[in-house]
Coordinates of C-alpha atoms in Angstrom, one line a residue:
M18 CA 17.7 15.7 51.5
A19 CA 21.0 14.2 50.3
V20 CA 19.1 12.1 47.7
I21 CA 17.3 15.2 46.5
L22 CA 20.5 17.1 46.0
V23 CA 22.1 14.3 44.1
F24 CA 19.0 14.2 41.8
V25 CA 19.1 18.0 41.3
N26 CA 22.8 17.8 40.4
Y27 CA 22.1 15.0 37.9
L28 CA 19.4 17.1 36.1
A29 CA 21.7 20.1 36.0
R30 CA 24.6 18.3 34.4
P31 CA 25.8 19.7 31.0
W32 CA 24.4 18.1 27.9
P33 CA 26.4 18.0 24.6
G34 CA 25.7 21.1 22.7
C35 CA 24.1 22.9 25.7
S36 CA 25.3 25.5 28.0
L37 CA 26.2 24.5 31.6
G38 CA 23.1 23.9 33.8
V39 CA 20.5 24.1 31.0
V40 CA 18.4 21.0 30.5
I41 CA 16.9 20.3 27.1
I42 CA 14.0 17.9 27.1
K43 CA 12.4 16.5 24.0
K44 CA 9.0 18.0 23.3
R45 CA 6.1 15.9 22.2
V46 CA 5.6 16.1 18.5
R47 CA 3.0 14.9 16.1
F48 CA 3.5 14.5 12.3
L49 CA 1.9 12.8 9.3
H50 CA 3.9 10.2 7.4
T51 CA 2.9 9.3 3.8
A52 CA 4.5 7.9 0.7
D53 CA 3.9 6.3 -2.7
L54 CA 1.0 8.5 -3.7
H55 CA 1.9 8.1 -7.5
L56 CA -0.2 11.3 -8.0
G57 CA -2.1 11.3 -11.2
S58 CA -1.4 7.7 -12.0
P59 CA -4.7 6.1 -13.3
L60 CA -6.1 3.0 -11.6
K61 CA -5.4 0.1 -13.9
S62 CA -8.1 -1.5 -16.1
I63 CA -10.7 1.3 -15.8
G64 CA -10.6 2.3 -19.4
Q65 CA -14.3 1.3 -20.0
A66 CA -15.6 3.4 -17.1
S67 CA -17.3 6.6 -18.1
G68 CA -19.3 9.6 -16.9
R69 CA -19.2 10.7 -13.3
M70 CA -17.9 7.3 -12.1
G71 CA -15.0 7.5 -14.6
E72 CA -14.0 10.9 -13.2
I73 CA -14.1 9.5 -9.7
L74 CA -11.8 6.7 -10.6
L75 CA -9.4 8.9 -12.6
D76 CA -9.2 11.4 -9.7
A77 CA -8.8 8.8 -6.9
T78 CA -5.1 9.6 -6.2
F79 CA -5.9 13.3 -6.1
T80 CA -8.8 12.7 -3.7
A81 CA -6.5 10.6 -1.4
M82 CA -3.9 13.4 -1.3
E83 CA -6.6 16.0 -0.5
R84 CA -7.9 13.8 2.3
I85 CA -4.3 13.5 3.7
C86 CA -3.9 17.3 3.8
D87 CA -7.4 17.6 5.4
L88 CA -6.2 15.2 8.0
A89 CA -2.9 17.0 8.7
I90 CA -4.8 20.2 9.3
K91 CA -7.5 18.7 11.5
E92 CA -4.9 16.6 13.5
Q93 CA -2.8 19.8 14.0
V94 CA 0.4 18.0 13.1
N95 CA 3.7 19.8 13.5
F96 CA 4.9 18.7 10.0
M97 CA 4.4 16.3 7.2
V98 CA 6.9 13.9 5.6
I99 CA 6.5 12.3 2.2
S100 CA 8.9 9.4 1.6
G101 CA 9.2 9.2 -2.2
D102 CA 7.0 8.5 -5.3
L103 CA 4.8 11.5 -4.7
Y104 CA 4.4 11.5 -8.5
D105 CA 4.5 8.8 -11.1
R106 CA 6.9 9.5 -13.9
E107 CA 4.4 8.7 -16.6
A108 CA 1.7 10.8 -15.0
R109 CA 3.7 13.9 -13.9
S110 CA 1.6 16.8 -15.3
I111 CA 0.8 20.4 -15.0
K112 CA -2.5 19.5 -13.4
A113 CA -0.8 17.5 -10.7
G114 CA 1.7 20.3 -10.1
Y115 CA -1.0 22.9 -9.6
F116 CA -3.0 20.6 -7.4
L117 CA 0.0 19.9 -5.2
R118 CA 0.8 23.6 -4.9
E119 CA -2.8 24.3 -3.8
Q120 CA -2.7 21.5 -1.2
F121 CA 0.7 22.6 0.1
Q122 CA -0.5 26.2 0.3
R123 CA -3.4 25.1 2.5
L124 CA -0.8 23.5 4.8
A125 CA 1.3 26.6 4.8
E126 CA -1.7 28.6 6.0
H127 CA -1.8 26.4 9.0
K128 CA 2.0 26.6 9.5
I129 CA 2.7 23.0 8.6
P130 CA 6.0 22.4 6.9
V131 CA 6.4 19.5 4.4
F132 CA 9.5 17.5 3.8
I133 CA 9.8 15.4 0.6
I134 CA 12.3 12.9 -0.9
A135 CA 12.0 11.7 -4.5
G136 CA 11.7 8.0 -5.1
N137 CA 12.4 5.7 -8.0
H138 CA 9.2 6.7 -9.7
D139 CA 9.8 10.5 -9.4
P140 CA 13.6 10.8 -9.4
L141 CA 15.1 14.3 -9.6
S142 CA 16.6 13.6 -13.0
E143 CA 13.1 13.3 -14.4
E144 CA 11.7 16.3 -12.6
A145 CA 9.7 18.8 -14.7
D146 CA 9.6 22.2 -13.1
F147 CA 6.0 23.0 -14.1
I148 CA 5.4 25.1 -10.9
S149 CA 7.2 26.2 -7.8
Y150 CA 6.1 25.0 -4.3
P151 CA 5.3 27.3 -1.4
Q152 CA 8.1 28.1 1.1
N153 CA 6.8 25.6 3.6
V154 CA 7.9 22.7 1.3
H155 CA 11.4 21.3 1.2
V156 CA 12.5 18.7 -1.4
F157 CA 15.7 17.0 -0.4
G158 CA 18.5 16.9 -3.0
G159 CA 20.0 13.8 -4.4
N160 CA 23.8 14.4 -4.2
E161 CA 24.2 14.3 -0.5
T162 CA 22.1 13.6 2.6
E163 CA 20.7 16.7 4.3
R164 CA 19.3 17.6 7.7
R165 CA 16.5 20.2 8.2
E166 CA 15.2 21.4 11.5
V167 CA 11.6 21.9 12.6
L168 CA 10.8 24.8 15.0
D169 CA 7.8 25.2 17.2
E170 CA 5.9 28.4 17.6
E171 CA 8.3 29.5 20.3
G172 CA 11.2 29.2 17.8
E173 CA 12.7 26.1 19.6
I174 CA 14.0 23.1 17.6
I175 CA 11.7 20.2 18.1
A176 CA 12.8 17.8 15.3
G177 CA 15.5 17.2 12.8
I178 CA 14.4 15.7 9.4
I179 CA 17.1 13.8 7.5
G180 CA 16.8 12.7 3.9
R181 CA 18.1 12.2 0.4
S182 CA 16.2 11.9 -2.9
Y183 CA 16.8 9.5 -5.7
R184 CA 18.7 11.2 -8.6
T185 CA 17.8 8.4 -11.1
R186 CA 15.4 5.6 -11.2
F187 CA 17.8 3.2 -9.6
E188 CA 20.0 3.9 -6.6
T189 CA 22.3 1.0 -5.7
E190 CA 24.6 2.7 -3.1
N191 CA 24.2 2.0 0.6
I192 CA 24.0 5.5 2.1
I193 CA 22.9 4.7 5.7
N194 CA 26.3 5.8 7.1
T195 CA 25.5 9.3 5.8
Y196 CA 22.4 9.4 7.9
A197 CA 24.3 8.4 11.0
A198 CA 26.8 11.2 10.4
L199 CA 24.1 13.8 10.7
C200 CA 22.6 12.5 13.9
A201 CA 24.5 12.7 17.1
P202 CA 23.3 10.0 19.5
N203 CA 22.7 12.5 22.4
D204 CA 20.6 15.0 20.4
Q205 CA 17.8 16.3 22.5
V206 CA 15.4 16.7 19.6
W207 CA 13.6 14.0 17.7
N208 CA 15.4 12.7 14.6
I209 CA 13.2 11.5 11.8
A210 CA 14.9 9.9 8.7
L211 CA 13.2 9.7 5.3
L212 CA 14.3 6.7 3.1
H213 CA 12.8 5.1 0.0
T214 CA 13.9 1.5 0.1
A215 CA 12.8 -2.1 -0.4
L216 CA 14.9 -3.1 2.7
E217 CA 16.9 -5.6 0.6
P218 CA 20.5 -5.5 1.7
D219 CA 22.0 -7.3 -1.4
R220 CA 21.8 -6.4 -5.1
S221 CA 18.9 -4.0 -4.7
N222 CA 18.2 -1.2 -7.2
Y223 CA 16.4 0.7 -4.4
L224 CA 18.9 1.9 -1.8
P225 CA 20.2 -1.5 -0.5
C226 CA 20.0 -1.8 3.3
S227 CA 18.5 -4.0 6.0
A228 CA 16.2 -3.3 8.9
R229 CA 19.0 -4.2 11.3
E230 CA 21.2 -1.6 9.7
L231 CA 18.6 1.1 10.2
A232 CA 17.9 0.0 13.8
G233 CA 21.6 0.3 14.5
V234 CA 21.9 4.0 13.6
Q235 CA 22.3 5.8 16.9
G236 CA 20.0 8.8 17.4
I237 CA 17.3 8.1 14.8
D238 CA 13.9 8.0 16.5
Y239 CA 11.7 7.2 13.5
W240 CA 12.5 5.9 10.1
A241 CA 9.9 7.1 7.7
L242 CA 10.1 4.6 4.8
G243 CA 8.5 4.5 1.4
H244 CA 8.5 2.1 -1.6
T245 CA 6.6 -0.9 -0.2
H246 CA 2.9 -0.5 -0.8
T247 CA 1.6 -2.2 2.3
V248 CA 1.5 -0.6 5.8
Q249 CA 4.0 -2.3 8.0
V250 CA 5.8 -1.7 11.3
V251 CA 9.2 -3.2 10.6
H252 CA 10.8 -2.4 14.0
R253 CA 9.5 -0.8 17.2
D254 CA 12.6 0.6 18.9
P255 CA 13.5 2.7 17.0
L256 CA 10.3 2.8 14.9
I257 CA 10.8 1.8 11.3
V258 CA 7.5 2.1 9.4
Y259 CA 6.0 1.9 6.0
P260 CA 2.7 3.8 5.6
G261 CA 1.7 1.8 2.5
I262 CA 0.1 3.3 -0.6
P263 CA -2.8 5.8 0.1
Q264 CA -4.8 4.7 -3.0
G265 CA -4.3 1.2 -4.5
R266 CA -4.1 1.1 -8.3
A267 CA -4.5 -2.6 -9.1
P268 CA -6.0 -5.8 -7.8
D269 CA -2.8 -6.7 -6.0
E270 CA -3.1 -3.6 -3.9
P271 CA -6.4 -4.4 -2.2
E272 CA -8.0 -3.1 1.1
P273 CA -8.2 0.6 2.0
G274 CA -5.0 2.6 1.8
G275 CA -4.1 5.4 4.1
C276 CA -1.4 7.3 5.9
L277 CA 0.1 7.5 9.4
V278 CA -0.3 10.0 12.2
V279 CA 2.7 9.6 14.5
D280 CA 3.1 10.9 18.1
L281 CA 6.6 10.9 19.5
I282 CA 6.3 11.2 23.3
P283 CA 9.2 11.6 25.7
G284 CA 9.6 8.6 27.9
A285 CA 7.0 6.5 26.2
E286 CA 6.5 4.3 23.1
G287 CA 5.7 6.2 20.0
R288 CA 2.1 6.1 18.9
V289 CA 1.6 5.2 15.3
E290 CA -2.0 5.4 14.0
F291 CA -3.1 4.2 10.5
I292 CA -5.9 6.3 9.0
P293 CA -7.6 5.2 5.8
V294 CA -7.9 7.8 3.1
S295 CA -8.5 5.9 -0.2
P296 CA -11.8 6.7 -1.9
I297 CA -11.7 3.6 -4.0
V298 CA -10.9 0.1 -2.8
W299 CA -9.9 -2.9 -4.9
R300 CA -11.4 -6.2 -4.1
I301 CA -10.8 -9.7 -5.3
E302 CA -14.1 -11.5 -4.8
E303 CA -14.3 -15.3 -5.0
V304 CA -17.8 -16.7 -5.7
R305 CA -18.1 -20.5 -5.4
I306 CA -20.7 -22.1 -7.7
D307 CA -21.0 -25.1 -5.3
A308 CA -21.5 -23.1 -2.1
N309 CA -25.1 -24.3 -1.9
S310 CA -25.4 -27.9 -3.1
E311 CA -29.2 -27.5 -3.3
E312 CA -29.1 -24.5 -5.6
L313 CA -26.4 -25.2 -8.1
P314 CA -26.3 -22.7 -11.0
E315 CA -27.3 -24.0 -14.4
N316 CA -26.6 -21.2 -16.8
I317 CA -25.0 -17.7 -17.2
D318 CA -28.0 -16.0 -15.7
D319 CA -27.6 -18.1 -12.5
L320 CA -23.9 -17.3 -12.3
S321 CA -24.6 -13.5 -12.7
G322 CA -27.2 -13.8 -10.0
L323 CA -24.6 -15.3 -7.6
M324 CA -22.3 -12.4 -8.3
Q325 CA -25.0 -9.8 -8.0
R326 CA -26.0 -11.0 -4.5
R327 CA -22.4 -10.7 -3.4
A328 CA -22.2 -7.2 -5.0
E329 CA -25.2 -6.1 -2.9
E330 CA -23.5 -7.4 0.2
L331 CA -20.5 -5.3 -0.6
L332 CA -22.6 -2.2 -1.1
T333 CA -24.1 -2.8 2.4
E334 CA -20.7 -3.2 3.9
S335 CA -19.6 0.1 2.4
S336 CA -22.2 2.0 4.3
T337 CA -20.1 1.5 7.4
R338 CA -17.2 3.9 8.1
I339 CA -13.6 2.8 7.9
R340 CA -12.0 2.8 11.3
R341 CA -8.6 3.9 12.3
S342 CA -6.2 1.4 13.8
V343 CA -3.4 2.0 16.3
L344 CA -0.3 0.2 15.2
T345 CA 2.0 1.0 18.2
G346 CA 1.5 2.9 21.5
Q347 CA -1.4 2.6 23.9
E348 CA -2.3 6.1 24.7
A349 CA -5.9 7.2 24.5
P350 CA -6.9 9.0 21.3
G351 CA -7.6 12.4 22.9
R352 CA -4.0 13.6 22.4
A353 CA -2.7 17.1 22.2
G354 CA -1.7 18.6 18.8
K355 CA 0.5 21.6 18.5
N356 CA -2.3 23.9 19.5
G357 CA -3.8 21.7 22.2
P358 CA -6.4 18.9 22.2
D359 CA -8.5 18.2 19.2
D360 CA -11.0 15.5 20.2
S361 CA -13.2 16.3 17.2
A362 CA -10.6 15.1 14.8
V363 CA -10.7 11.7 16.4
E364 CA -14.2 11.2 15.1
R365 CA -13.3 12.1 11.6
E366 CA -13.5 9.1 9.3
E367 CA -13.7 8.8 5.5
R368 CA -16.2 6.7 3.6
I369 CA -15.3 4.4 0.7
R370 CA -16.8 5.9 -2.4
G371 CA -16.7 2.7 -4.4
Y372 CA -15.1 -0.7 -5.1
I373 CA -13.3 -2.0 -8.1
V374 CA -14.0 -5.7 -8.1
R375 CA -12.2 -8.6 -9.9
W376 CA -14.5 -11.6 -9.7
I377 CA -13.2 -15.1 -9.6
L378 CA -15.7 -18.0 -10.0
R379 CA -14.5 -21.2 -8.4
G380 CA -16.0 -24.6 -7.5
R381 CA -17.4 -27.5 -9.4
G382 CA -20.7 -28.0 -11.1
D383 CA -22.4 -29.1 -14.4
V384 CA -22.6 -25.5 -15.5
H385 CA -18.9 -25.8 -16.2
R386 CA -19.7 -28.1 -19.2
K387 CA -21.6 -25.2 -20.8
I388 CA -18.9 -22.6 -20.5
A389 CA -15.6 -24.6 -20.5
D390 CA -15.0 -24.2 -24.3
Q391 CA -16.1 -20.6 -24.3
K392 CA -14.6 -19.2 -21.2
E393 CA -13.6 -15.9 -22.8
E394 CA -17.1 -15.2 -24.1
A395 CA -18.7 -16.4 -20.9
S396 CA -16.4 -14.0 -18.9
E397 CA -17.4 -11.1 -21.1
A398 CA -21.1 -11.9 -20.8
L399 CA -20.9 -12.2 -17.0
L400 CA -18.9 -8.9 -16.8
A401 CA -21.6 -7.1 -18.9
A402 CA -24.3 -8.6 -16.8
V403 CA -22.9 -7.7 -13.4
R404 CA -22.1 -4.2 -14.6
S405 CA -25.6 -3.6 -15.9
L406 CA -27.0 -4.8 -12.6
S407 CA -24.8 -2.7 -10.4
G408 CA -27.3 0.1 -10.2
P409 CA -25.4 2.9 -8.3
A410 CA -22.4 2.4 -10.5
Q411 CA -24.2 3.9 -13.5
S412 CA -24.4 7.4 -11.8
G413 CA -21.2 7.1 -9.9
E414 CA -22.9 8.1 -6.7
P415 CA -21.3 6.5 -3.7
P416 CA -21.2 3.7 -2.9
F417 CA -20.8 2.0 -6.2
I418 CA -19.2 -1.1 -7.6
W419 CA -17.2 -1.2 -10.9
S420 CA -16.6 -4.7 -12.0
E421 CA -13.2 -4.8 -13.6
A422 CA -13.0 -8.4 -14.8
V423 CA -14.4 -11.9 -14.4
K424 CA -12.1 -14.9 -14.2
I425 CA -13.6 -18.4 -14.5
M426 CA -11.8 -21.1 -12.6
T427 CA -14.6 -23.6 -12.3
G428 CA -14.4 -27.3 -12.9
L429 CA -16.4 -30.4 -13.6
P430 CA -17.9 -32.4 -10.8
I431 CA -15.3 -35.0 -9.8
P432 CA -14.5 -37.0 -6.6
D433 CA -12.6 -35.1 -3.9
L434 CA -8.9 -35.1 -4.8
A435 CA -8.1 -36.3 -1.2
D436 CA -10.2 -39.4 -1.8
L437 CA -8.5 -40.0 -5.2
L438 CA -5.1 -39.8 -3.6
K439 CA -5.8 -42.6 -1.2
E440 CA -6.0 -45.4 -3.9
D441 CA -5.2 -44.0 -7.3
E442 CA -1.5 -44.1 -8.3
T443 CA -2.0 -41.7 -11.2
F444 CA -3.2 -39.0 -8.9
Q445 CA -0.6 -39.8 -6.3
E446 CA 2.0 -39.2 -9.0
L447 CA 0.3 -35.9 -10.0
D448 CA 0.4 -34.8 -6.4
R449 CA 4.1 -35.5 -6.1
V450 CA 4.8 -33.5 -9.3
V451 CA 2.7 -30.6 -8.0
K452 CA 4.5 -30.6 -4.7
D453 CA 7.9 -30.6 -6.5
L454 CA 6.8 -27.6 -8.6
R455 CA 5.9 -25.6 -5.5
T456 CA 9.5 -25.8 -4.2
E457 CA 12.1 -23.2 -5.0
E458 CA 13.7 -25.5 -7.6
G459 CA 10.3 -26.3 -9.1
M460 CA 9.4 -22.6 -9.3
K461 CA 12.6 -22.1 -11.4
L462 CA 11.6 -24.9 -13.7
V463 CA 8.1 -23.4 -14.2
T464 CA 9.7 -20.0 -14.9
G465 CA 12.0 -21.5 -17.5
V466 CA 9.1 -23.1 -19.5
L467 CA 6.5 -20.3 -19.3
G468 CA 7.8 -18.8 -22.6
G469 CA 8.7 -15.4 -23.9
V470 CA 5.3 -13.9 -23.5
W471 CA 5.6 -14.2 -19.7
E472 CA 7.8 -12.2 -17.3
E473 CA 8.2 -12.0 -13.6
A474 CA 7.0 -8.8 -12.1
E475 CA 9.6 -8.2 -9.3
E476 CA 7.9 -5.1 -8.1
A477 CA 4.2 -4.8 -7.4
E478 CA 4.3 -1.3 -9.0
E479 CA 6.0 -2.5 -12.2
Y480 CA 3.4 -3.0 -15.0
N481 CA 4.1 -4.2 -18.5
P482 CA 1.0 -4.1 -20.7
V483 CA 2.8 -6.1 -23.5
K484 CA 3.7 -9.1 -21.3
M485 CA 1.7 -11.6 -19.3
Q486 CA 3.1 -11.0 -15.8
Y487 CA 3.3 -13.3 -12.8
R488 CA 4.7 -13.0 -9.3
K489 CA 6.5 -15.5 -7.1
D490 CA 4.5 -14.5 -4.0
D491 CA 0.8 -15.3 -3.4
G492 CA -1.9 -13.4 -5.3
P493 CA -4.1 -13.4 -8.4
N494 CA -1.1 -13.5 -10.8
S495 CA 1.3 -15.6 -8.8
L496 CA 3.1 -18.8 -9.8
A497 CA 1.2 -20.6 -7.1
S498 CA -2.2 -19.7 -8.7
L499 CA -0.9 -20.7 -12.1
I500 CA 0.1 -24.1 -10.7
E501 CA -3.2 -24.5 -8.9
E502 CA -5.1 -23.8 -12.1
A503 CA -2.9 -26.2 -14.1
T504 CA -3.5 -28.9 -11.5
Q505 CA -7.3 -28.6 -11.8
L506 CA -7.1 -28.9 -15.5
A507 CA -4.9 -32.0 -15.3
V508 CA -7.3 -33.6 -12.9
E509 CA -10.3 -32.9 -15.2
E510 CA -8.4 -34.2 -18.2
I511 CA -7.5 -37.4 -16.5
M512 CA -11.1 -38.0 -15.4
K513 CA -12.4 -37.1 -18.9
R514 CA -10.1 -39.7 -20.6
R515 CA -11.3 -42.4 -18.2
T516 CA -15.0 -41.9 -19.0

């Protein structure tokens, strides 16, 4: 009995901000987290697509947003947060404004509030007031950090949303302390903070800060980040999460994009679920010409046949539905929304409508002799051939494949480089040079000699059609890929001069 009385007295103790004897317990909440929609921004390199397929590609970001709102309604979320770059500054339009208002009005009819911060691609200074949003939408200002409260159907506060928008394209001030000031550590409601940042603490143009700083802010339960285009759980307690881009716009944004449905549960780990929504998926498909030593291609027709067979495999794969994936939390999926369970929503999955493919031909074979001096023309011929053979792509009926480009990185038949390195001093020296170039100092040297037509693309979303861009990380336009291609050319040239 004494133990029970002690326990009752503990529960009845006064909490900060509460009257004596009243216990406030956090309620379970569910919300949708998205960012970086770049609404209306066209997918890159689709200028030659036409007809119904061209319309599908141009409307891909709109379709992704519509799917996100469908999901919010079917999942019965308490609210939605959008962590920057809802628009793309070059693509902000009246059409996009009216589309958004229509989508937000659908959410209003289901009593779902929407909280938005502007990012570096849609800063408030470049905002064009084409239309006004419904009353369920709040766009945070850029002069100071704000806190907004979310009420449940009984009028009780269930969450506080904290955020600040970009005023201009670049925001170099660390503002994390302003978030901490709006969140008392003993708050008995969930605190969700919206931030558009690259999580770079030093010399960043995009709200410099570190994951450690965010994790150290007392009282924040969930940091809803934006800016990075890949889905990522940065930290688990508190949750610091990027939802990624809902619809990729270039080859370096491959795989299905989506959004997050988050359940914050008293006394348990938050459940973060990634749900794909992108109608179009970028793919970089590598086809090796020497995969089958008994059937090496001999001409352009043979090469296009290899690509076509892979295209047919992709179309078969696209007939399967894209699955959700739970990033954190172990609870079974039949979880309660604000109006009770909605098991039917768990079965809802979206299909890919089509792929945009960049083909890369690799490997070694005699066919390389026939195309080496005319790579550009060979690439154009292969691109035309694979497009003409795509079948469903002509009508745009899903699933389809739109071939964006063909890059030829084949070579002449030569001995294995590993064998050459064992005894040949020339190749041993080449290997040492290549290894030096792949170091940080080597990368700087390569950067210095690339010439004025090249520039480093620091941000995946920065695109300069006038320059030839490269990246320092891995990928189709990375320095590593350039060094690899140069190495193959050097090996071939050495072997050619010896014959």
